[in-house]
Coordinates of C-alpha atoms and ligand atoms in Angstrom, one line a residue:
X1 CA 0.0 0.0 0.0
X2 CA 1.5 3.4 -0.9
X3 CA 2.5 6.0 2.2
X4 CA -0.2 8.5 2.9
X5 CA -0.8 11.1 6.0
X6 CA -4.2 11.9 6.2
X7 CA -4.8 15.4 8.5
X8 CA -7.9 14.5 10.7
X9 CA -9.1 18.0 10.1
X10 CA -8.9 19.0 14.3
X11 CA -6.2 20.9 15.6
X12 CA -3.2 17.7 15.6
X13 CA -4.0 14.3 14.6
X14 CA -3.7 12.1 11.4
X15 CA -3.8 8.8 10.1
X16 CA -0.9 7.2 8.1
X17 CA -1.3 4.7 6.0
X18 CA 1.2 2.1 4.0
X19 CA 3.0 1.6 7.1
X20 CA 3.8 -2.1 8.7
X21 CA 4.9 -2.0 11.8
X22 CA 5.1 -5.9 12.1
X23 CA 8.6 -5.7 10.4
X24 CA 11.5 -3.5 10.5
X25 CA 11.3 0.3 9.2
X26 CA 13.9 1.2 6.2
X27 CA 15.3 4.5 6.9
X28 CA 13.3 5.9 4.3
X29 CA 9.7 5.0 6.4
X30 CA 11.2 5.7 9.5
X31 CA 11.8 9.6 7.8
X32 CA 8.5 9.8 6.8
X33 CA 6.6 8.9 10.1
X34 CA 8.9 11.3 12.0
X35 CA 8.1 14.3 9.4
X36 CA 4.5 12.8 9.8
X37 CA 5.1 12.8 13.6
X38 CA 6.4 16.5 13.5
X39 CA 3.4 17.9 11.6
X40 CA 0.5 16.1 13.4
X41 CA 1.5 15.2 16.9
X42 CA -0.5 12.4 16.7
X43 CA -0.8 9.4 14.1
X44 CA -3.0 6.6 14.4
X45 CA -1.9 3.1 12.1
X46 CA -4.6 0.6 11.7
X47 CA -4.6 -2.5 11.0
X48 CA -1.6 -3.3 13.0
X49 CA -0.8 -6.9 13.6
X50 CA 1.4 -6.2 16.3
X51 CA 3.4 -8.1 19.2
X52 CA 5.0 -6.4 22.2
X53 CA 8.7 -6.6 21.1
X54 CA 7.1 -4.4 17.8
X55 CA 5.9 -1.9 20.1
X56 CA 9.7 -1.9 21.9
X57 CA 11.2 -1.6 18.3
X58 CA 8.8 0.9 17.5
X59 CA 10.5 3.0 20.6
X60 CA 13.7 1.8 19.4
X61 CA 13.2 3.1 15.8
X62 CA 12.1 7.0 17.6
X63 CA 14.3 7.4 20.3
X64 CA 14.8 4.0 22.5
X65 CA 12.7 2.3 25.0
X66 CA 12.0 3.7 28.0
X67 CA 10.6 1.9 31.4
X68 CA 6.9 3.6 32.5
X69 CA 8.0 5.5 36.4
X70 CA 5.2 3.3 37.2
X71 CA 6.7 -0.1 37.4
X72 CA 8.6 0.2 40.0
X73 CA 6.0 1.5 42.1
X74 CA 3.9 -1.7 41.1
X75 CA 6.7 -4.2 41.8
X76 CA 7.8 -2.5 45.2
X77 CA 4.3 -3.0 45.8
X78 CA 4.4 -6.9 45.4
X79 CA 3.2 -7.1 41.8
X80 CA 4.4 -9.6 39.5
X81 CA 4.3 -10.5 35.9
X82 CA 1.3 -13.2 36.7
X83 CA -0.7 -10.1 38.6
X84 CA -1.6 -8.6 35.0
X85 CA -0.6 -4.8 36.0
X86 CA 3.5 -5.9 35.3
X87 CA 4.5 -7.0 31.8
X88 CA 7.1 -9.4 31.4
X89 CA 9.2 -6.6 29.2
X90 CA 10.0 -3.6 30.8
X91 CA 9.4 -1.3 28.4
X92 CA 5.5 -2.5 27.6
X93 CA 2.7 -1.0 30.4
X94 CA -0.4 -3.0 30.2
X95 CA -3.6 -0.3 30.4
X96 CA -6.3 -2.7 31.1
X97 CA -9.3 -2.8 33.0
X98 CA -9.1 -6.6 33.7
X99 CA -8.4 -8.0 37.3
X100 CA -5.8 -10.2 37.6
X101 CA -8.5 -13.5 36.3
X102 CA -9.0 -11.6 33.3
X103 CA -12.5 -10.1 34.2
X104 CA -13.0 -6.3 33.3
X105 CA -14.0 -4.3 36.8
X106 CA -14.9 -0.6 37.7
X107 CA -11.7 -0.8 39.6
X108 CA -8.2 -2.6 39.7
X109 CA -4.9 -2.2 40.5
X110 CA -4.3 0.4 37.0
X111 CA -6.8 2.3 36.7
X112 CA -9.7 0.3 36.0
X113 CA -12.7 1.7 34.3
X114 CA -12.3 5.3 35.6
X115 CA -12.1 8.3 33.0
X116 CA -8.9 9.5 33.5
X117 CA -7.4 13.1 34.2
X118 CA -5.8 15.0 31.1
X119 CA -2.1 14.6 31.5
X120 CA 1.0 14.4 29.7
X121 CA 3.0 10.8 30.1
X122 CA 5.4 10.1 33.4
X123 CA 5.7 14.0 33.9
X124 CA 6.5 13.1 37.1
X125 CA 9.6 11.5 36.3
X126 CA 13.0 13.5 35.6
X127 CA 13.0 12.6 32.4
X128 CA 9.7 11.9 30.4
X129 CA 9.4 10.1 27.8
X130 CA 9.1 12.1 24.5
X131 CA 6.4 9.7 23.3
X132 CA 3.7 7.3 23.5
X133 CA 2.6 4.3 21.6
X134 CA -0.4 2.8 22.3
X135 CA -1.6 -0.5 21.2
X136 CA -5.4 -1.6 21.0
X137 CA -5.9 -5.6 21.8
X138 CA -9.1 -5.5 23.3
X139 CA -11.2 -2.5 23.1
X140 CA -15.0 -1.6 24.1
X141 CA -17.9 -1.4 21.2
X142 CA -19.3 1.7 22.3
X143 CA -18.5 1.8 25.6
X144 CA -16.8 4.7 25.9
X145 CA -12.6 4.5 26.9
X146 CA -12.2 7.4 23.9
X147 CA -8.8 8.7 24.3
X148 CA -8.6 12.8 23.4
X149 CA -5.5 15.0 22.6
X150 CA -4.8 18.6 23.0
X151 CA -2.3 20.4 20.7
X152 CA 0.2 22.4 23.4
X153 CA 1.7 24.4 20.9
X154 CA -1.9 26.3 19.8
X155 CA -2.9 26.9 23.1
X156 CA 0.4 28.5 23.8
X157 CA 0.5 30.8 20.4
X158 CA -3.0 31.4 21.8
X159 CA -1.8 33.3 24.8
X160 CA -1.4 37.1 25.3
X161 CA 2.4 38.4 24.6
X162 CA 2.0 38.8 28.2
X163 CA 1.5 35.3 29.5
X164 CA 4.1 33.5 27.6
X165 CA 6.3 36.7 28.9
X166 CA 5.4 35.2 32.5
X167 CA 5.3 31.9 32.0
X168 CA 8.9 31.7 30.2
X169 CA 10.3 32.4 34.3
X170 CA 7.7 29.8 35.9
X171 CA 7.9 26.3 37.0
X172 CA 5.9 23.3 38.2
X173 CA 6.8 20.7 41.0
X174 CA 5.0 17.8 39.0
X175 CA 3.3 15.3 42.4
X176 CA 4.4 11.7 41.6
X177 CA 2.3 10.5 44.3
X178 CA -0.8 9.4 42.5
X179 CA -2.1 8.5 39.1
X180 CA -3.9 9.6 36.2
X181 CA -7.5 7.8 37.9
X182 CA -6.4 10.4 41.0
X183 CA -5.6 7.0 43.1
X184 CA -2.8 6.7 45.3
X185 CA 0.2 4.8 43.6
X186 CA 0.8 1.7 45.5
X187 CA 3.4 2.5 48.4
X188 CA 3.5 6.6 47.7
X189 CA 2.4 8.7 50.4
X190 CA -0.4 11.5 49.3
X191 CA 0.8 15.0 50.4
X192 CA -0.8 17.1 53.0
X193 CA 0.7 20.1 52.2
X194 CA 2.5 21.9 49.9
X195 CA 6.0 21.2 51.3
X196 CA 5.0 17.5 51.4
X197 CA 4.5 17.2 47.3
X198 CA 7.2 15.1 46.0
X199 CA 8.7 15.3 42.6
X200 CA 10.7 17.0 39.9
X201 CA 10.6 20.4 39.1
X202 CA 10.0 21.4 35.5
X203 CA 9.3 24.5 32.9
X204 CA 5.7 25.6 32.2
X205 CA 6.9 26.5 28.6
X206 CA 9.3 23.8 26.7
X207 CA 10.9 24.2 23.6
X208 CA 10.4 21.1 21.2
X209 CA 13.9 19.9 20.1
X210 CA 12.8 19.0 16.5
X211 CA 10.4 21.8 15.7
X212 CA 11.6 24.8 17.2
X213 CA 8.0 25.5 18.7
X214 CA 7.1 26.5 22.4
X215 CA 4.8 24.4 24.1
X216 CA 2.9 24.8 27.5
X217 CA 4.0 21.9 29.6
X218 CA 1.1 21.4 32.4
X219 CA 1.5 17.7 33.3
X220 CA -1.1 16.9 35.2
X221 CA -3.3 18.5 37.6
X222 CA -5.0 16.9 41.2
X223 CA -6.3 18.9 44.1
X224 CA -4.6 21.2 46.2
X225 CA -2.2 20.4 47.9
X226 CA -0.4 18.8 44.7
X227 CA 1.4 20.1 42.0
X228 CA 2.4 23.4 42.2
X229 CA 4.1 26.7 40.6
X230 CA 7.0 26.6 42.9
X231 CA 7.5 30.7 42.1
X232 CA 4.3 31.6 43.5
X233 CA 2.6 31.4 46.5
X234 CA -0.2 28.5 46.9
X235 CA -3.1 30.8 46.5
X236 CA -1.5 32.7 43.8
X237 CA -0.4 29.0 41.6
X238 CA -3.9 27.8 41.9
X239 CA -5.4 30.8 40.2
X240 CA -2.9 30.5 37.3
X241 CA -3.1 27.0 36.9
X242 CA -7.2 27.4 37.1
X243 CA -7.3 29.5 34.3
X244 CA -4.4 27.4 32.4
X245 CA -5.8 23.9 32.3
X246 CA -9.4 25.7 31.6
X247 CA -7.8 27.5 28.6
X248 CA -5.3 24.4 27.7
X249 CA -8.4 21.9 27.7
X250 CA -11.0 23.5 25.4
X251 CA -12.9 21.8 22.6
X252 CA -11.0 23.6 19.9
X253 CA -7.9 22.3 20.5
X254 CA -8.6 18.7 20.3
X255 CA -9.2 15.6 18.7
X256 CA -10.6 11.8 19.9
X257 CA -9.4 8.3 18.8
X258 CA -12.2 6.0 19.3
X259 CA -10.7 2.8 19.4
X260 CA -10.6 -0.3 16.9
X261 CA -8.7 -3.4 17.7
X262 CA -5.2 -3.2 16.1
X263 CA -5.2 0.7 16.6
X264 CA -1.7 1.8 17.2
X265 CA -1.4 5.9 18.3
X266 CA 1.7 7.2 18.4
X267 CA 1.7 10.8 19.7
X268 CA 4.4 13.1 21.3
X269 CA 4.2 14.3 25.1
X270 CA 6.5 16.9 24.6
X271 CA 3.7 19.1 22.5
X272 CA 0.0 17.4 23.7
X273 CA -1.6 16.2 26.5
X274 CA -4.6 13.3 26.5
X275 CA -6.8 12.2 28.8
X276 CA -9.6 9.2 28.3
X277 CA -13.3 8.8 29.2
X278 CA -15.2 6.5 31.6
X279 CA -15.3 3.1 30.0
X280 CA -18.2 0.2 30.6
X281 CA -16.7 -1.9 33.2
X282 CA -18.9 -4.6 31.6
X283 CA -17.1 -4.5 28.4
X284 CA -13.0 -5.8 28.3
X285 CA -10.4 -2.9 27.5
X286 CA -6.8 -3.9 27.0
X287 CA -4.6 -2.1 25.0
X288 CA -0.3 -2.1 25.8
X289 CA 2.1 0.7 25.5
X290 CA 6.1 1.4 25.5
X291 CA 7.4 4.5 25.8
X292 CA 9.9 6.6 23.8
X293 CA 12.8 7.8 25.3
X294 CA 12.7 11.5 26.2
X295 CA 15.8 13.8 25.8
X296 CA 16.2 16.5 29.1
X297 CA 13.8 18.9 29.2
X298 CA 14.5 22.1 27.1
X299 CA 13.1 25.3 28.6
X300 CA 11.8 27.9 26.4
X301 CA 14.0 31.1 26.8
X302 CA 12.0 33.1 24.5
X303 CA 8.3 33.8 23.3
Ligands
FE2_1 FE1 -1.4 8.5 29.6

């Protein structure tokens, strides 16, 4: 089948066709879903007949494989690879709402059937991943467990000369305590105040290494006392990041992969942020996902 990007008409997003991912890229394909990659933020491949060791080479081909900051939290939790929440590879997370017999619930040890917080991939690691692939094996028929993206770079350019002035000096302690369902990881300790939030610091406004563009960088947001602005007082970093995430989450900005078995999305956490609706706890979801490498974060210096 001959290469083609198809634009999904919303603000990021496209399809890409004439891609296999079942066998090693040539240089030439690998080119062409990076430019792809660089243009949309988000591609979905159908069709994808893929094994776990694809989605690692997939990584491999973008950047290399990096492990999930969640694993570790599972396995000094207890979990195993016969508990259903640990692969047996480290670079693959299983997203499922299965217990560990293989019977979707409303809750498990992931996050279950919950809709999910938007959020940008392991921002609460030092180091997060530059992208996601995401790889659908069992999927709801409508029964909801849609995932959405938001394009970070328009709802940056969409801010007053003013804000991006501001935000260029601003930073955000990113809380590694809990996940995207708002649960407690396993073993973490949920913060009671401000000076108990635990993890890395990092710049509201990043600078994409391939593109050049500024992005707002928001990670992910809980209630108070989580995350912060660490430049501004507490009362002062709510009211910004209020009327951020209220400006970074609007309709405009965003498009929604309903699933289809062998659905493979690749998009970039450097530039988006997703988040994913309630699914029907009746219905089996399982899709897996390995990360891509991330470089260190680069902070934008100028609007
Ligand atoms: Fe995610």
């Amino acid at each position: 089948m001959a290469r083609e990007v198809i634009p999904s008409g919303a603000a990021l997003g496209a399809d890409v066709r004439g891609i296999d991912f079942s066998l090693p890229l040539s240089a030439d394909d690998k080119a062409f879903v990076q430019q792809a990659w660089n243009d949309h933020l988000v591609l979905r491949f159908q069709d994808q007949d893929l094994e776990d060791e694809d989605l690692i080479r997939m990584a491999d081909d973008f950047g290399g494989s990096q492990v999930a900051g969640s694993r570790q939290y599972y396995i000094n939790a207890g979990y195993d690879t016969k508990s259903g929440r640990v692969s047996r590879l480290p670079g693959i997370t299983i997203v499922s709402n299965l217990d560990k017999d293989g019977k979707p619930e409303k809750a498990n040890s992931g996050t279950g059937s919950s809709e999910l917080l938007w959020h940008t991939d392991n921002s609460y690691v030092d180091n997060p991943p530059k992208g996601s692939i995401l790889y659908g094996i069992q999927v709801p028929i409508n029964g909801g467990g849609d995932t959405s993206f938001v394009n970070q770079y328009e709802t940056y350019d969409a801010l007053s000369e003013a804000m991006k002035k501001r935000l260029l000096t601003l930073h955000i302690r990113h809380d590694n305590s809990r996940n995207t369902a708002g649960g407690t990881r396993p073993t973490a300790k949920r913060p009671e105040t401000r000076e108990d939030v635990e993890g890395p610091v990092h710049p509201m406004v990043r600078k994409h290494p391939d593109t050049g563009r500024n992005a707002l960088y928001l990670g992910r947001r809980y209630a108070s006392p989580s995350s912060y602005i660490v430049e501004l007082p507490q009362d002062e970093s709510e009211d910004l990041l209020d009327e951020l995430w209220a400006h970074a989450t609007q309709d405009k900005y965003v498009w929604t992969q309903v699933w289809t078995p062998k659905d493979t999305i690749m998009w970039d956490n450097r530039c988006t942020m997703h988040t994913r609706s309630q699914i029907d706890h009746t219905q089996p979801r399982e899709l897996h996902r390995s990360l891509i490498k991330g470089e260190p974060i680069i902070a934008a210096t100028e609007i």
